Amino acid sequence: MKISIITINRNNDSGLQKTLNSVISQSASDFEHIIIDGASTDNSVETIKKYAADSVIGNRVHWVSEPDNGVYCAMNKGVVRARGEYLLFLNSGDYLFDSAVIDKIITRLDSDIVYGSLLLSDNDTSKVVSYADKLNFTYFLSGTIPHPATFIRRELFDNQLYSECYKISSDWEFFMLAICRYNASYKRVDDVITVFDNYGISSDPANAELIEAEHKDSIGRNFRHFLTAYEEMKMLVEYKTRIDKFKGNRWLKLGYKLGLFKQYKYL
């Protein structure tokens, strides 16, 4: 089995149906679909039962509906059940971009982590978001890669599962540790993999403080000696971001011409 698609759901029957429809429509068949439902009380379980009975995909569907301790607990349940060489987390509400996604990616799974782009969907608007080619500790200070568009080699979870102590940031932590501590290989592909439901908790600006607190805690636990450096580097990254926004300012342009910023390579 090449790929395990893992879907987490709780009381999101309408979103779940979009997810399942995108999976069953795939032209490729070398994958299994694992559905972890958190004891939903809406119509989700009936939707899953109907899906699992479908003659096209039913023998490749494995599911459970039971209480859990949050999204990362549910994702870890999926990891433990997975038999595929690579895992893709496609949670309810998110769906594969088109019917050829798995067919196109399956021959290019030759690194530990292979990630593509997301199509963010928000009300009547949408935009494609792509990610960096180079991933390192500095990148993870202010960014991550998208788990709904990332194929992860199953063996990486032998080093660690998702931390269940965080509400939002465990996938960020997983990617940071896999690449920066365990030297996992990675590759970016140009394809749009997934249409992302932009209503999740991590997408809510109100959770920015929680995300920052979880990131800081993770750095303190995993890279304790770098915690002070992390805070300083994050300030520099934020400063550079603000500078980049003002590079079109005419006074800055004059400063460039006068050579005032040559010693500051980040300007």
mmCIF file of C-alpha atoms in Angstrom:
data_model
loop_
_atom_site.group_PDB
_atom_site.id
_atom_site.type_symbol
_atom_site.label_atom_id
_atom_site.label_comp_id
_atom_site.label_asym_id
_atom_site.label_seq_id
_atom_site.Cartn_x
_atom_site.Cartn_y
_atom_site.Cartn_z
ATOM 1 C CA MET A 1 0.000 0.000 0.000
ATOM 2 C CA LYS A 2 1.562 3.283 -1.115
ATOM 3 C CA ILE A 3 -0.626 5.908 0.601
ATOM 4 C CA SER A 4 -2.864 6.104 3.653
ATOM 5 C CA ILE A 5 -5.298 9.026 3.594
ATOM 6 C CA ILE A 6 -6.366 9.844 7.154
ATOM 7 C CA THR A 7 -9.520 11.852 7.825
ATOM 8 C CA ILE A 8 -10.434 13.239 11.241
ATOM 9 C CA ASN A 9 -14.056 14.207 11.841
ATOM 10 C CA ARG A 10 -16.399 15.250 14.600
ATOM 11 C CA ASN A 11 -19.918 16.506 13.918
ATOM 12 C CA ASN A 12 -19.072 17.885 10.479
ATOM 13 C CA ASP A 13 -21.214 15.735 8.225
ATOM 14 C CA SER A 14 -21.480 18.261 5.387
ATOM 15 C CA GLY A 15 -17.716 18.828 5.332
ATOM 16 C CA LEU A 16 -17.071 15.097 5.630
ATOM 17 C CA GLN A 17 -19.184 14.409 2.550
ATOM 18 C CA LYS A 18 -17.044 16.801 0.479
ATOM 19 C CA THR A 19 -13.904 15.057 1.713
ATOM 20 C CA LEU A 20 -15.182 11.551 0.989
ATOM 21 C CA ASN A 21 -16.462 12.490 -2.466
ATOM 22 C CA SER A 22 -13.018 13.796 -3.426
ATOM 23 C CA VAL A 23 -11.326 10.597 -2.268
ATOM 24 C CA ILE A 24 -13.704 8.151 -3.923
ATOM 25 C CA SER A 25 -13.353 10.048 -7.223
ATOM 26 C CA GLN A 26 -9.578 9.490 -7.423
ATOM 27 C CA SER A 27 -8.410 7.742 -10.577
ATOM 28 C CA ALA A 28 -5.651 5.961 -8.626
ATOM 29 C CA SER A 29 -6.420 3.052 -6.324
ATOM 30 C CA ASP A 30 -3.131 2.342 -4.496
ATOM 31 C CA PHE A 31 -4.299 3.902 -1.255
ATOM 32 C CA GLU A 32 -6.415 3.194 1.805
ATOM 33 C CA HIS A 33 -8.702 5.615 3.600
ATOM 34 C CA ILE A 34 -8.734 5.709 7.391
ATOM 35 C CA ILE A 35 -11.525 7.696 9.044
ATOM 36 C CA ILE A 36 -11.302 8.585 12.729
ATOM 37 C CA ASP A 37 -14.611 9.940 13.972
ATOM 38 C CA GLY A 38 -14.844 11.463 17.441
ATOM 39 C CA ALA A 39 -18.183 9.946 18.459
ATOM 40 C CA SER A 40 -20.200 12.321 16.291
ATOM 41 C CA THR A 41 -23.829 12.913 17.188
ATOM 42 C CA ASP A 42 -24.891 14.280 13.789
ATOM 43 C CA ASN A 43 -25.280 12.151 10.648
ATOM 44 C CA SER A 44 -21.529 11.592 10.199
ATOM 45 C CA VAL A 45 -21.495 7.929 11.208
ATOM 46 C CA GLU A 46 -24.285 7.075 8.758
ATOM 47 C CA THR A 47 -22.346 8.875 6.027
ATOM 48 C CA ILE A 48 -19.223 6.861 6.884
ATOM 49 C CA LYS A 49 -21.130 3.564 6.897
ATOM 50 C CA LYS A 50 -22.581 4.288 3.472
ATOM 51 C CA TYR A 51 -19.144 5.248 2.153
ATOM 52 C CA ALA A 52 -17.505 2.116 3.594
ATOM 53 C CA ALA A 53 -20.147 -0.039 1.895
ATOM 54 C CA ASP A 54 -19.453 1.410 -1.557
ATOM 55 C CA SER A 55 -18.211 -1.238 -3.973
ATOM 56 C CA VAL A 56 -15.622 1.111 -5.504
ATOM 57 C CA ILE A 57 -13.681 1.883 -2.327
ATOM 58 C CA GLY A 58 -15.267 -0.054 0.521
ATOM 59 C CA ASN A 59 -12.513 -2.669 0.872
ATOM 60 C CA ARG A 60 -9.951 0.130 1.319
ATOM 61 C CA VAL A 61 -11.868 2.012 4.015
ATOM 62 C CA HIS A 62 -11.153 1.525 7.727
ATOM 63 C CA TRP A 63 -13.007 3.568 10.289
ATOM 64 C CA VAL A 64 -13.812 3.960 13.943
ATOM 65 C CA SER A 65 -16.162 6.239 15.860
ATOM 66 C CA GLU A 66 -15.266 6.753 19.512
ATOM 67 C CA PRO A 67 -14.443 9.585 21.940
ATOM 68 C CA ASP A 68 -10.961 11.069 21.768
ATOM 69 C CA ASN A 69 -8.889 13.727 23.503
ATOM 70 C CA GLY A 70 -8.711 16.197 20.636
ATOM 71 C CA VAL A 71 -7.608 16.465 17.033
ATOM 72 C CA TYR A 72 -4.009 15.318 17.574
ATOM 73 C CA CYS A 73 -5.146 12.332 19.607
ATOM 74 C CA ALA A 74 -7.386 11.410 16.668
ATOM 75 C CA MET A 75 -4.570 11.952 14.159
ATOM 76 C CA ASN A 76 -2.312 9.654 16.197
ATOM 77 C CA LYS A 77 -5.020 6.988 16.124
ATOM 78 C CA GLY A 78 -4.913 7.250 12.348
ATOM 79 C CA VAL A 79 -1.124 6.920 12.286
ATOM 80 C CA VAL A 80 -1.225 3.749 14.379
ATOM 81 C CA ARG A 81 -3.781 2.169 12.025
ATOM 82 C CA ALA A 82 -2.055 3.217 8.794
ATOM 83 C CA ARG A 83 -0.416 0.630 6.551
ATOM 84 C CA GLY A 84 0.679 2.935 3.747
ATOM 85 C CA GLU A 85 4.242 3.988 3.022
ATOM 86 C CA TYR A 86 3.108 7.640 3.048
ATOM 87 C CA LEU A 87 0.390 9.367 5.060
ATOM 88 C CA LEU A 88 -1.804 12.306 4.030
ATOM 89 C CA PHE A 89 -4.027 14.008 6.614
ATOM 90 C CA LEU A 90 -7.175 15.175 4.851
ATOM 91 C CA ASN A 91 -9.546 16.253 7.584
ATOM 92 C CA SER A 92 -13.273 16.738 7.160
ATOM 93 C CA GLY A 93 -14.103 19.831 5.150
ATOM 94 C CA ASP A 94 -10.857 19.668 3.169
ATOM 95 C CA TYR A 95 -10.884 17.894 -0.171
ATOM 96 C CA LEU A 96 -8.492 16.837 -2.920
ATOM 97 C CA PHE A 97 -8.124 19.389 -5.698
ATOM 98 C CA ASP A 98 -9.140 17.052 -8.526
ATOM 99 C CA SER A 99 -9.494 13.360 -9.361
ATOM 100 C CA ALA A 100 -5.875 13.028 -10.518
ATOM 101 C CA VAL A 101 -4.100 14.244 -7.361
ATOM 102 C CA ILE A 102 -3.031 10.814 -6.095
ATOM 103 C CA ASP A 103 -2.257 9.547 -9.588
ATOM 104 C CA LYS A 104 0.072 12.494 -10.272
ATOM 105 C CA ILE A 105 1.870 12.487 -6.922
ATOM 106 C CA ILE A 106 2.381 8.779 -6.410
ATOM 107 C CA THR A 107 5.384 8.484 -8.756
ATOM 108 C CA ARG A 108 7.103 11.467 -7.113
ATOM 109 C CA LEU A 109 7.087 10.216 -3.544
ATOM 110 C CA ASP A 110 10.843 9.818 -3.190
ATOM 111 C CA SER A 111 11.593 11.994 -0.133
ATOM 112 C CA ASP A 112 10.543 11.640 3.499
ATOM 113 C CA ILE A 113 8.248 14.664 3.189
ATOM 114 C CA VAL A 114 6.646 15.750 -0.094
ATOM 115 C CA TYR A 115 4.466 18.851 0.008
ATOM 116 C CA GLY A 116 2.494 20.867 -2.502
ATOM 117 C CA SER A 117 0.197 23.885 -2.540
ATOM 118 C CA LEU A 118 -3.167 24.610 -0.953
ATOM 119 C CA LEU A 119 -6.169 26.292 -2.499
ATOM 120 C CA LEU A 120 -7.593 28.318 0.389
ATOM 121 C CA SER A 121 -11.367 28.550 0.243
ATOM 122 C CA ASP A 122 -13.110 31.272 2.251
ATOM 123 C CA ASN A 123 -16.727 32.182 1.464
ATOM 124 C CA ASP A 124 -16.766 33.191 -2.221
ATOM 125 C CA THR A 125 -13.020 33.814 -2.549
ATOM 126 C CA SER A 126 -10.099 31.471 -3.060
ATOM 127 C CA LYS A 127 -6.355 31.722 -3.555
ATOM 128 C CA VAL A 128 -3.467 29.321 -4.094
ATOM 129 C CA VAL A 129 -0.837 29.318 -1.354
ATOM 130 C CA SER A 130 2.588 27.845 -2.111
ATOM 131 C CA TYR A 131 5.399 27.172 0.337
ATOM 132 C CA ALA A 132 9.162 27.566 0.488
ATOM 133 C CA ASP A 133 11.603 25.291 -1.319
ATOM 134 C CA LYS A 134 14.111 25.498 1.545
ATOM 135 C CA LEU A 135 13.036 24.480 5.032
ATOM 136 C CA ASN A 136 15.193 25.116 8.099
ATOM 137 C CA PHE A 137 14.963 26.316 11.681
ATOM 138 C CA THR A 138 14.739 29.951 10.609
ATOM 139 C CA TYR A 139 11.819 29.155 8.301
ATOM 140 C CA PHE A 140 9.900 27.482 11.109
ATOM 141 C CA LEU A 141 10.233 30.587 13.284
ATOM 142 C CA SER A 142 7.357 32.115 11.374
ATOM 143 C CA GLY A 143 6.091 29.444 8.984
ATOM 144 C CA THR A 144 5.273 25.807 8.451
ATOM 145 C CA ILE A 145 4.146 23.485 5.671
ATOM 146 C CA PRO A 146 0.518 22.421 5.217
ATOM 147 C CA HIS A 147 -0.406 19.018 6.587
ATOM 148 C CA PRO A 148 -3.441 18.759 4.225
ATOM 149 C CA ALA A 149 -1.057 18.995 1.255
ATOM 150 C CA THR A 150 1.880 17.016 2.660
ATOM 151 C CA PHE A 151 2.695 13.341 2.189
ATOM 152 C CA ILE A 152 4.718 12.055 5.159
ATOM 153 C CA ARG A 153 6.744 8.861 5.121
ATOM 154 C CA ARG A 154 5.211 6.546 7.729
ATOM 155 C CA GLU A 155 8.602 5.749 9.275
ATOM 156 C CA LEU A 156 8.998 9.340 10.509
ATOM 157 C CA PHE A 157 6.336 8.624 13.108
ATOM 158 C CA ASP A 158 8.634 5.998 14.635
ATOM 159 C CA ASN A 159 10.604 8.959 16.032
ATOM 160 C CA GLN A 160 7.538 10.759 17.364
ATOM 161 C CA LEU A 161 3.783 10.987 17.163
ATOM 162 C CA TYR A 162 1.926 14.283 17.365
ATOM 163 C CA SER A 163 2.169 15.976 20.762
ATOM 164 C CA GLU A 164 -1.250 15.800 22.378
ATOM 165 C CA CYS A 165 -0.432 18.604 24.816
ATOM 166 C CA TYR A 166 -1.043 21.295 22.168
ATOM 167 C CA LYS A 167 -4.320 22.478 20.724
ATOM 168 C CA ILE A 168 -3.048 23.952 17.443
ATOM 169 C CA SER A 169 0.703 23.598 16.919
ATOM 170 C CA SER A 170 1.578 19.898 16.987
ATOM 171 C CA ASP A 171 1.806 19.525 13.212
ATOM 172 C CA TRP A 172 4.175 22.540 13.120
ATOM 173 C CA GLU A 173 6.263 20.910 15.864
ATOM 174 C CA PHE A 174 6.293 17.571 14.046
ATOM 175 C CA PHE A 175 7.618 19.076 10.809
ATOM 176 C CA MET A 176 10.192 21.208 12.637
ATOM 177 C CA LEU A 177 11.582 18.236 14.562
ATOM 178 C CA ALA A 178 11.489 15.890 11.567
ATOM 179 C CA ILE A 179 13.530 18.286 9.437
ATOM 180 C CA CYS A 180 15.670 20.182 11.967
ATOM 181 C CA ARG A 181 16.421 17.366 14.430
ATOM 182 C CA TYR A 182 16.021 14.114 12.515
ATOM 183 C CA ASN A 183 17.236 15.436 9.128
ATOM 184 C CA ALA A 184 14.243 14.165 7.179
ATOM 185 C CA SER A 185 14.538 14.714 3.444
ATOM 186 C CA TYR A 186 11.891 16.876 1.812
ATOM 187 C CA LYS A 187 10.697 18.057 -1.586
ATOM 188 C CA ARG A 188 8.224 20.649 -2.792
ATOM 189 C CA VAL A 189 6.045 19.943 -5.827
ATOM 190 C CA ASP A 190 4.201 22.580 -7.834
ATOM 191 C CA ASP A 191 0.824 20.825 -7.768
ATOM 192 C CA VAL A 192 -2.197 22.063 -5.862
ATOM 193 C CA ILE A 193 -3.002 19.097 -3.633
ATOM 194 C CA THR A 194 -5.908 20.130 -1.470
ATOM 195 C CA VAL A 195 -8.700 22.666 -1.186
ATOM 196 C CA PHE A 196 -8.473 23.808 2.418
ATOM 197 C CA ASP A 197 -11.495 24.791 4.469
ATOM 198 C CA ASN A 198 -10.251 28.103 5.878
ATOM 199 C CA TYR A 199 -12.479 28.000 8.932
ATOM 200 C CA GLY A 200 -10.269 25.854 11.162
ATOM 201 C CA ILE A 201 -9.034 26.891 14.583
ATOM 202 C CA SER A 202 -5.481 27.542 13.372
ATOM 203 C CA SER A 203 -6.842 29.930 10.718
ATOM 204 C CA ASP A 204 -8.607 32.138 13.267
ATOM 205 C CA PRO A 205 -6.596 35.331 13.990
ATOM 206 C CA ALA A 206 -7.966 35.226 17.534
ATOM 207 C CA ASN A 207 -5.735 32.212 18.202
ATOM 208 C CA ALA A 208 -2.461 33.978 17.318
ATOM 209 C CA GLU A 209 -1.457 34.335 20.977
ATOM 210 C CA LEU A 210 -2.128 30.658 21.670
ATOM 211 C CA ILE A 211 -0.066 29.630 18.638
ATOM 212 C CA GLU A 212 2.829 31.829 19.787
ATOM 213 C CA ALA A 213 2.660 30.398 23.318
ATOM 214 C CA GLU A 214 2.647 26.818 22.018
ATOM 215 C CA HIS A 215 5.570 27.512 19.678
ATOM 216 C CA LYS A 216 7.603 29.015 22.508
ATOM 217 C CA ASP A 217 6.813 26.075 24.784
ATOM 218 C CA SER A 218 7.822 23.593 22.075
ATOM 219 C CA ILE A 219 11.131 25.348 21.448
ATOM 220 C CA GLY A 220 11.780 25.355 25.193
ATOM 221 C CA ARG A 221 11.112 21.614 25.449
ATOM 222 C CA ASN A 222 12.964 20.504 22.340
ATOM 223 C CA PHE A 223 15.691 23.116 21.880
ATOM 224 C CA ARG A 224 16.063 24.464 25.425
ATOM 225 C CA HIS A 225 19.462 26.061 24.870
ATOM 226 C CA PHE A 226 18.121 27.951 21.850
ATOM 227 C CA LEU A 227 15.077 29.497 23.525
ATOM 228 C CA THR A 228 16.681 32.923 23.969
ATOM 229 C CA ALA A 229 18.086 32.781 20.445
ATOM 230 C CA TYR A 230 14.633 31.758 19.185
ATOM 231 C CA GLU A 231 13.045 34.857 20.698
ATOM 232 C CA GLU A 232 15.759 37.113 19.264
ATOM 233 C CA MET A 233 15.635 35.481 15.826
ATOM 234 C CA LYS A 234 11.851 35.741 15.739
ATOM 235 C CA MET A 235 12.117 39.463 16.452
ATOM 236 C CA LEU A 236 14.598 39.809 13.579
ATOM 237 C CA VAL A 237 12.322 37.873 11.223
ATOM 238 C CA GLU A 238 9.380 40.100 12.169
ATOM 239 C CA TYR A 239 11.553 43.197 11.729
ATOM 240 C CA LYS A 240 12.669 42.021 8.280
ATOM 241 C CA THR A 241 9.036 41.380 7.330
ATOM 242 C CA ARG A 242 8.120 44.938 8.255
ATOM 243 C CA ILE A 243 11.132 46.275 6.339
ATOM 244 C CA ASP A 244 10.139 44.276 3.249
ATOM 245 C CA LYS A 245 6.704 45.906 3.313
ATOM 246 C CA PHE A 246 8.290 49.332 3.089
ATOM 247 C CA LYS A 247 10.930 48.636 0.456
ATOM 248 C CA GLY A 248 8.877 50.602 -2.042
ATOM 249 C CA ASN A 249 9.059 53.711 0.107
ATOM 250 C CA ARG A 250 10.768 56.538 -1.808
ATOM 251 C CA TRP A 251 12.965 57.449 1.162
ATOM 252 C CA LEU A 252 14.240 53.885 1.404
ATOM 253 C CA LYS A 253 14.909 53.882 -2.334
ATOM 254 C CA LEU A 254 16.975 57.027 -1.877
ATOM 255 C CA GLY A 255 18.831 55.316 0.960
ATOM 256 C CA TYR A 256 19.664 52.385 -1.321
ATOM 257 C CA LYS A 257 21.049 54.758 -3.948
ATOM 258 C CA LEU A 258 23.195 56.503 -1.331
ATOM 259 C CA GLY A 259 24.499 53.150 -0.088
ATOM 260 C CA LEU A 260 23.195 53.623 3.441
ATOM 261 C CA PHE A 261 21.992 50.051 3.822
ATOM 262 C CA LYS A 262 24.921 48.063 2.394
ATOM 263 C CA GLN A 263 25.997 46.775 5.797
ATOM 264 C CA TYR A 264 22.490 45.421 6.449
ATOM 265 C CA LYS A 265 22.277 42.416 4.160
ATOM 266 C CA TYR A 266 18.671 41.730 5.068
ATOM 267 C CA LEU A 267 17.480 45.097 3.784
#
